Tab-separated table of C-alpha atoms in Angstrom:
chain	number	residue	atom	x	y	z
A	488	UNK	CA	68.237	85.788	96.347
A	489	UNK	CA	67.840	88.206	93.176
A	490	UNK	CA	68.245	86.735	90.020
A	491	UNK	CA	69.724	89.839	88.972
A	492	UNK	CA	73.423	90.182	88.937
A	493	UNK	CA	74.266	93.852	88.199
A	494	UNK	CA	73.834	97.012	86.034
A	495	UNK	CA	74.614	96.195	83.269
A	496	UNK	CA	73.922	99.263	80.605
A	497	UNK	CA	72.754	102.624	80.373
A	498	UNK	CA	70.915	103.934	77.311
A	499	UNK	CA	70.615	107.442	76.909
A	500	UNK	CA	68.493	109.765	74.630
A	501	UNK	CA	70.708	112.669	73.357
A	502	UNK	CA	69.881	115.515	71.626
A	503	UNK	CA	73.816	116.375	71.061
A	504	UNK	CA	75.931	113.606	70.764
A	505	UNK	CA	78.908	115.344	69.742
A	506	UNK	CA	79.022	116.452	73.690
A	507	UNK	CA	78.568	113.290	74.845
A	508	UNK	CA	81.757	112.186	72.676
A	509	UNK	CA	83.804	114.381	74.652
A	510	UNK	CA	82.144	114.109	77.799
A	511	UNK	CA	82.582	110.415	77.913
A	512	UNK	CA	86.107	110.267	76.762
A	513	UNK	CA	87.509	113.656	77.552
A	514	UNK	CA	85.959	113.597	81.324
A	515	UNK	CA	84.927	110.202	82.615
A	516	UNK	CA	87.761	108.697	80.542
A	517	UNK	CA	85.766	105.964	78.949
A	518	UNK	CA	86.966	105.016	75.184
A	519	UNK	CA	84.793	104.734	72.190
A	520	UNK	CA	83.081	101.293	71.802
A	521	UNK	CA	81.389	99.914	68.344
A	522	UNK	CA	78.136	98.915	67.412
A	523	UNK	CA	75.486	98.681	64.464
A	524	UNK	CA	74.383	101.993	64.175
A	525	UNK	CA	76.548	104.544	62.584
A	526	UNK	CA	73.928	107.353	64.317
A	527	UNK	CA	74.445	106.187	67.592
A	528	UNK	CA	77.481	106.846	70.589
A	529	UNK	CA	79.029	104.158	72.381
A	530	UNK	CA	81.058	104.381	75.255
A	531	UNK	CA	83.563	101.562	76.883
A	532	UNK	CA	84.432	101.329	80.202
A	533	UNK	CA	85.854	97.633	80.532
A	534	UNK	CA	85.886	94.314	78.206
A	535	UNK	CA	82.270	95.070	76.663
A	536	UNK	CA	81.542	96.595	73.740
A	537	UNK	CA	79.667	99.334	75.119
A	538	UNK	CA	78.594	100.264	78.788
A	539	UNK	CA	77.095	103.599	77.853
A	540	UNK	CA	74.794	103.424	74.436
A	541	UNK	CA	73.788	107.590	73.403
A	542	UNK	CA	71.023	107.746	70.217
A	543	UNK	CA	69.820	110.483	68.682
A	544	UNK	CA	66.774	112.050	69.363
A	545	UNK	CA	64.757	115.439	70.180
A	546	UNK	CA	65.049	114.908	73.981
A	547	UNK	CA	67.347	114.636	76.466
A	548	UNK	CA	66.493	111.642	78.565
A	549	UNK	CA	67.619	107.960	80.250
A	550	UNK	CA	65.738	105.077	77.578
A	551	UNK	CA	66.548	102.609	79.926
A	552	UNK	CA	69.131	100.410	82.473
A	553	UNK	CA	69.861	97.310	81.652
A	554	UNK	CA	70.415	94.414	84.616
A	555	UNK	CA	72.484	91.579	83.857
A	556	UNK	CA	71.424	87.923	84.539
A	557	UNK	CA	73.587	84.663	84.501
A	558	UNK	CA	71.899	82.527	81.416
A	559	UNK	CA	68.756	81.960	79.250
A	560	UNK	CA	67.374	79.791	82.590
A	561	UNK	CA	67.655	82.058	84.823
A	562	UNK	CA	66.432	84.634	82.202
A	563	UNK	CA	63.188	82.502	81.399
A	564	UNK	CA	62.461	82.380	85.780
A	565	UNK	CA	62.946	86.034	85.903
A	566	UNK	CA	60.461	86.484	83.205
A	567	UNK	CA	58.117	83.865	85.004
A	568	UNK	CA	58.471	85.871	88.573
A	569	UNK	CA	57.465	88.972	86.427
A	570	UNK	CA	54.677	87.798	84.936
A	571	UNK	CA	53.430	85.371	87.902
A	572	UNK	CA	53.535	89.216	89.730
A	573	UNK	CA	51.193	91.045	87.442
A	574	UNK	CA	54.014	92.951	85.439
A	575	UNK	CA	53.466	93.446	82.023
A	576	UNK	CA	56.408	92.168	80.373
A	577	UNK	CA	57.354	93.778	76.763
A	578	UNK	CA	59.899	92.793	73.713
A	579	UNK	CA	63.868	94.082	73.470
A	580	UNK	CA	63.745	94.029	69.807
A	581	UNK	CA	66.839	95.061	68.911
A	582	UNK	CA	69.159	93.008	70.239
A	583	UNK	CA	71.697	93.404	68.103
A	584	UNK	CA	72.062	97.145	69.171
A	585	UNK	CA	72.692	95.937	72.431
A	586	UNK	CA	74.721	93.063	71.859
A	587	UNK	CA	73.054	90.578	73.915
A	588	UNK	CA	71.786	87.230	73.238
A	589	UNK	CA	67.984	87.714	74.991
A	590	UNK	CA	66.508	90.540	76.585
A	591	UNK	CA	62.958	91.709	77.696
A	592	UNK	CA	61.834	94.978	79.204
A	593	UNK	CA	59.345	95.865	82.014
A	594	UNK	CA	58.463	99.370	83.640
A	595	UNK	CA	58.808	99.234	87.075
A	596	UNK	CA	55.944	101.200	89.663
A	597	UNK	CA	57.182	104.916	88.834
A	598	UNK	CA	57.567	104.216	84.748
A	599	UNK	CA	61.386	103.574	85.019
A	600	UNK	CA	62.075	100.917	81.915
A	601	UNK	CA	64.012	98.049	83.189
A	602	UNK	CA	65.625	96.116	80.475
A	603	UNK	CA	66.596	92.608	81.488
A	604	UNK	CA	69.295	90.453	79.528
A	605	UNK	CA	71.862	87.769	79.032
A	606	UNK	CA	74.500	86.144	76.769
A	607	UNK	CA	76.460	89.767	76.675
A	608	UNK	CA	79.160	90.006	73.769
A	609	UNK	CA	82.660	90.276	74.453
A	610	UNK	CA	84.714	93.012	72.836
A	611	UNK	CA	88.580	91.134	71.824
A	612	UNK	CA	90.257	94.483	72.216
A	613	UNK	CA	91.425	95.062	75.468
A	614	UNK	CA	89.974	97.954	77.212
A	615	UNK	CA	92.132	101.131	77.089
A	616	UNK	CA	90.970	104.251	78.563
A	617	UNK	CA	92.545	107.821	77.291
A	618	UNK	CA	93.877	108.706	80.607
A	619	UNK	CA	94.708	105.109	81.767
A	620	UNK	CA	91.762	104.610	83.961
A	621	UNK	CA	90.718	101.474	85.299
A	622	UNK	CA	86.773	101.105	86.517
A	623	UNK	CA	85.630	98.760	89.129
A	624	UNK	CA	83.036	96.678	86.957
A	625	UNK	CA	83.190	92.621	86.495
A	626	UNK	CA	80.694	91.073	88.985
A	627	UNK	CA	79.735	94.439	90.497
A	628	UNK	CA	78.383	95.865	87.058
A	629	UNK	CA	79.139	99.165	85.890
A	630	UNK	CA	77.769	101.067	89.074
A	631	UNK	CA	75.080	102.107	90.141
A	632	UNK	CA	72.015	103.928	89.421
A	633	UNK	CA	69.176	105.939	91.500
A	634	UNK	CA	66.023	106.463	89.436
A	635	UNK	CA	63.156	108.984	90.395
A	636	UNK	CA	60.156	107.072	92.589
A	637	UNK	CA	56.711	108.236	93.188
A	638	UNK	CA	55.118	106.040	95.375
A	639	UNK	CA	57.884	104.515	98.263
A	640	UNK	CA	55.706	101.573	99.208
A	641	UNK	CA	55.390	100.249	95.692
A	642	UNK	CA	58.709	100.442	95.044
A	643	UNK	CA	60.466	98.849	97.991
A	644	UNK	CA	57.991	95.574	97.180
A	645	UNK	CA	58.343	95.594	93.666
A	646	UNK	CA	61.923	95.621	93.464
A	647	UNK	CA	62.151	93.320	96.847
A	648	UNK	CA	59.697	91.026	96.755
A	649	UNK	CA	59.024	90.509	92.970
A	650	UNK	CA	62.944	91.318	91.338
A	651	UNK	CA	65.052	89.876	94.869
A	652	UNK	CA	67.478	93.214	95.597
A	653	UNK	CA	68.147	93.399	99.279
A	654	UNK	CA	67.324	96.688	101.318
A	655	UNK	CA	70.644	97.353	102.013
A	656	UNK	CA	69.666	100.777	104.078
A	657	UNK	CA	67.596	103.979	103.656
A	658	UNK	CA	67.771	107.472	104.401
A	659	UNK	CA	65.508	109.974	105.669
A	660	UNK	CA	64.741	113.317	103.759
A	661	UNK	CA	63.221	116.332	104.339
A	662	UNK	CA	61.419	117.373	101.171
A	663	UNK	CA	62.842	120.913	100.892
A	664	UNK	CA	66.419	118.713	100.768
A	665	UNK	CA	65.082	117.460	97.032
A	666	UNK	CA	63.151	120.729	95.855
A	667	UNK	CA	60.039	120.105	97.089
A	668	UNK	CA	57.968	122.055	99.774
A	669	UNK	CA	58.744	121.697	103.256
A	670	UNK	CA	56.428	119.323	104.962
A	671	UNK	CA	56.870	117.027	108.549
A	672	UNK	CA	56.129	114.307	106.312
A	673	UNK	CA	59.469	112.302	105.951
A	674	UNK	CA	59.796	110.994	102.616
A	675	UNK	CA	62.557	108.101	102.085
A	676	UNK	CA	65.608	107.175	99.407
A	677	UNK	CA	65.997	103.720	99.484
A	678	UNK	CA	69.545	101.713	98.458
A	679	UNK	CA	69.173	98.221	97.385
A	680	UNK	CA	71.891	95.824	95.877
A	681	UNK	CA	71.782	92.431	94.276
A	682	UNK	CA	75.244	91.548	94.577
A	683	UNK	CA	78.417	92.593	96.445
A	684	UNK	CA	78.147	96.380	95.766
A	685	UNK	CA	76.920	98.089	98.187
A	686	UNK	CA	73.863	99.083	96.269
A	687	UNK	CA	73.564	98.907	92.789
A	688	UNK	CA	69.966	100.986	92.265
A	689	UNK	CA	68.327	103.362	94.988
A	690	UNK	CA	65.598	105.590	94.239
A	691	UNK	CA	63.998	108.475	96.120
A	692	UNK	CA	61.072	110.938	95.134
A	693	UNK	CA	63.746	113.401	94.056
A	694	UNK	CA	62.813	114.955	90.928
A	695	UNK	CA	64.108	113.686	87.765
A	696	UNK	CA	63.021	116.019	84.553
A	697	UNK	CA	65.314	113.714	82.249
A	698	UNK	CA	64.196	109.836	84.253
A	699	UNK	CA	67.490	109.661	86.033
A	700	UNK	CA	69.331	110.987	89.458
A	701	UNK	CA	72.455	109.702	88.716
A	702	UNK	CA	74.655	107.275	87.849
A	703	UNK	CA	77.938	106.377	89.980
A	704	UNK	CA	81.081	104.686	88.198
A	705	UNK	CA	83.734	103.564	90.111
A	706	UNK	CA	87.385	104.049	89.644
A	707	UNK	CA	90.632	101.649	91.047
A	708	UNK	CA	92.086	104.465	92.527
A	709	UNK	CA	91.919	107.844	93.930
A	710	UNK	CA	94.052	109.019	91.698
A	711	UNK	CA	91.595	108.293	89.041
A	712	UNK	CA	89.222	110.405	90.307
A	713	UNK	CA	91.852	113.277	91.264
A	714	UNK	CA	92.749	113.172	87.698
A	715	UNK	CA	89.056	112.870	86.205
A	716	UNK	CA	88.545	116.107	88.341
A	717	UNK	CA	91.433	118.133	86.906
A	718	UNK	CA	89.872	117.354	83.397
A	719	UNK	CA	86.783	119.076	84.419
A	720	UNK	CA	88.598	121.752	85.192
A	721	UNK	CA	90.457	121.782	82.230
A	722	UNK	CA	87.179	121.288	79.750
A	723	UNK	CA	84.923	123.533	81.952
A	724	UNK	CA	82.605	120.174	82.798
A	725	UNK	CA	79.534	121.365	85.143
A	726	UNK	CA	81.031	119.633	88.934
A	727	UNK	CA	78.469	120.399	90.836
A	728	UNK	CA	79.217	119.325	94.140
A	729	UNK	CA	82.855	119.261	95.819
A	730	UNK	CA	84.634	115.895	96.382
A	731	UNK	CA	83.363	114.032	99.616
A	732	UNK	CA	82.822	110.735	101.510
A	733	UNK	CA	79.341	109.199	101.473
A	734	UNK	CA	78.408	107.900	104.727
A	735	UNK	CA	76.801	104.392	103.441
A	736	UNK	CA	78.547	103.301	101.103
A	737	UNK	CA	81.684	104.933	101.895
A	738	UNK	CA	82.525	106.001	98.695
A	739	UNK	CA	84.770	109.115	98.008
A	740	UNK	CA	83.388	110.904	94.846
A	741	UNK	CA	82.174	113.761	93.177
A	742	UNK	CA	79.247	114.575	90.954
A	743	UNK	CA	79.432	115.942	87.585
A	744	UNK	CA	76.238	117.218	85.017
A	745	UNK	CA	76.132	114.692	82.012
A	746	UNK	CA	75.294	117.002	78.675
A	747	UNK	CA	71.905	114.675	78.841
A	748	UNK	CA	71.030	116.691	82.633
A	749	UNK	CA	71.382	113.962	84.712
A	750	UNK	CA	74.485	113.176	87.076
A	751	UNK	CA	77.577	111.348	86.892
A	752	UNK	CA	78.924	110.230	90.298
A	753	UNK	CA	82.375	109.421	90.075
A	754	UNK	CA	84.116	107.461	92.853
A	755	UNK	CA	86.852	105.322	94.444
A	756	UNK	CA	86.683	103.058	97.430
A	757	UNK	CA	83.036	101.723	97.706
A	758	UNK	CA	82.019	99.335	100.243
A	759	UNK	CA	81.267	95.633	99.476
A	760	UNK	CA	78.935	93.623	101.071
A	761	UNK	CA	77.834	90.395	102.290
A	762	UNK	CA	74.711	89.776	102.284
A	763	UNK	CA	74.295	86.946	105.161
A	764	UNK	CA	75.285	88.894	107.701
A	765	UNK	CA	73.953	92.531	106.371
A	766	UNK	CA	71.929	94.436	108.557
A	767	UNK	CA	70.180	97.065	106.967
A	768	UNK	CA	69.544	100.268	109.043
A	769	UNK	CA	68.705	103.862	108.721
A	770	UNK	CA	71.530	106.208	107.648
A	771	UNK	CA	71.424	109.430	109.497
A	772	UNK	CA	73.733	111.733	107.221
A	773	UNK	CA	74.489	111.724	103.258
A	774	UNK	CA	78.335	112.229	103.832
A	775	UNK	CA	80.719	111.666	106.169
A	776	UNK	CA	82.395	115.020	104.991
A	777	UNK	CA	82.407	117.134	101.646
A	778	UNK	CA	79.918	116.464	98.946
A	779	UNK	CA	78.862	120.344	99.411
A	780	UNK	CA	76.921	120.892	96.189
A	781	UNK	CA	76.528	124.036	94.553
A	782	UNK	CA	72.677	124.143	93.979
A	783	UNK	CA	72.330	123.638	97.903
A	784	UNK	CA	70.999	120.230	97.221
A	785	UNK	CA	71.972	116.560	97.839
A	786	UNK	CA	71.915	113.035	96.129
């Protein structure tokens, strides 16, 4: 069983935050959180203080996830497995910025940085998104996220066998699917969870210029994502694939370009699991319909 409990953060490189500022409220619906830094963005999404943490910089890129534990004990194991594994485990310094009580970092086999942490602050003010969205967060996290991987094999035992997610299933791709030349080499996009959503990180060989696929937030209710699509419409947000029903994880959603390049998937309805009696197997098709995307490629 994975010590892990869910995503917990995103932190973002940015080199316009002012677009992220709308983009976050205007589109996903998220409300402005606090923090330390007067130069940095932070974005709300449910009772902490920030979900979604944008700094300045000269690229646009993902810094980091950060994956929620349950205390300082089971912190310290974590750290032990790491370490007892061969992975080089490295500071959080700034804590503060994160507002966490203990946090280290590691990178995992395809230079991903995995931040690690517990003893999150509470924000007292409720949570109150612009448009009256709710999320689906508390012990599913804040979603999900698929990260670029180079080497399958590595992967699957790194974040198996060292960090505990379950293989929940996989999916087969043909490379010209992802951009890449066409080849009767299969290659593989793995989903893995650590908790009762479905999956909370999968990662493929799909390439990533910025470090990140996407990342999927999930709404209470259709509606919020019927709504969240009108305000693309309205603001002239990049969707870039149609609305749609995955076939794993059954979620209905749509994918939208984050001013950073990467990929918001926003969704209602994702499957839950339970992990005793699982079965992982080999899903066949991305979608059970929709999710037509307008580059002629898939996620």
């Amino acid at each position: 069983m994975s010590l892990i409990r869910s995503l917990g953060y995103l932190r973002v490189e940015s080199t316009d935050l002012p677009a992220w500022q709308e983009f976050g409220t205007k589109i996903l619906g998220m409300s402005p959180g606090r923090g330390p830094s007067e130069k940095s963005l932070y974005l709300r999404m449910d009772s902490l203080p920030a979900r979604i943490v944008v700094t300045p910089g000269s690229r646009d890129r993902l810094v980091a996830t950060g994956w929620e534990v349950a205390d300082f004990s089971a912190l310290a194991r974590l750290r032990d497995v790491l370490e007892s594994a061969g992975v080089a485990v490295k500071p959080v310094d700034d804590l503060g910025d994160r507002r966490v009580a203990e946090a280290f970092a590691v990178d995992d086999p395809s230079g991903n940085r995995l931040e690690f942490f517990c003893g999150a602050a509470l924000d007292t003010r409720p949570f109150a998104s612009p448009y009256g969205t709710t999320f689906v967060t508390g012990e599913q996290g804040m979603g999900h996220a698929v990260l670029p991987a180079t080497d399958d094999a590595a992967s699957l035992r790194f974040y198996t066998e060292v960090l505990g997610f379950r293989l929940r299933d996989s999916m087969r791709l043909h490379p010209e699917m992802i951009g890449l030349p066409p080849s009767d080499t299969p290659l593989w996009m793995r989903f893995l969870g650590c908790g009762p959503r479905h999956h909370s990180i999968a990662f493929a060989p799909i390439p990533a210029p910025t470090g990140m696929v996407h990342l999927m937030m999930e709404t209470a209710s259709i509606d919020d994502v019927g709504r969240a699509i009108d305000r693309c419409g309205r603001h002239k947000a990049p969707m870039i694939s149609t609305l749609g029903r995955h076939a794993n994880d059954e979620m209905i959603s749509f994918y939208v370009r984050t001013p950073s390049g990467f990929d918001i998937e926003y969704g209602y309805g994702g499957l839950t699991v339970d992990d005793p009696t699982w079965v992982a197997r080999e899903t066949t098709s991305h979608s059970v319909w929709g999710h037509r995307f307008f580059g002629g490629g898939g996620h």
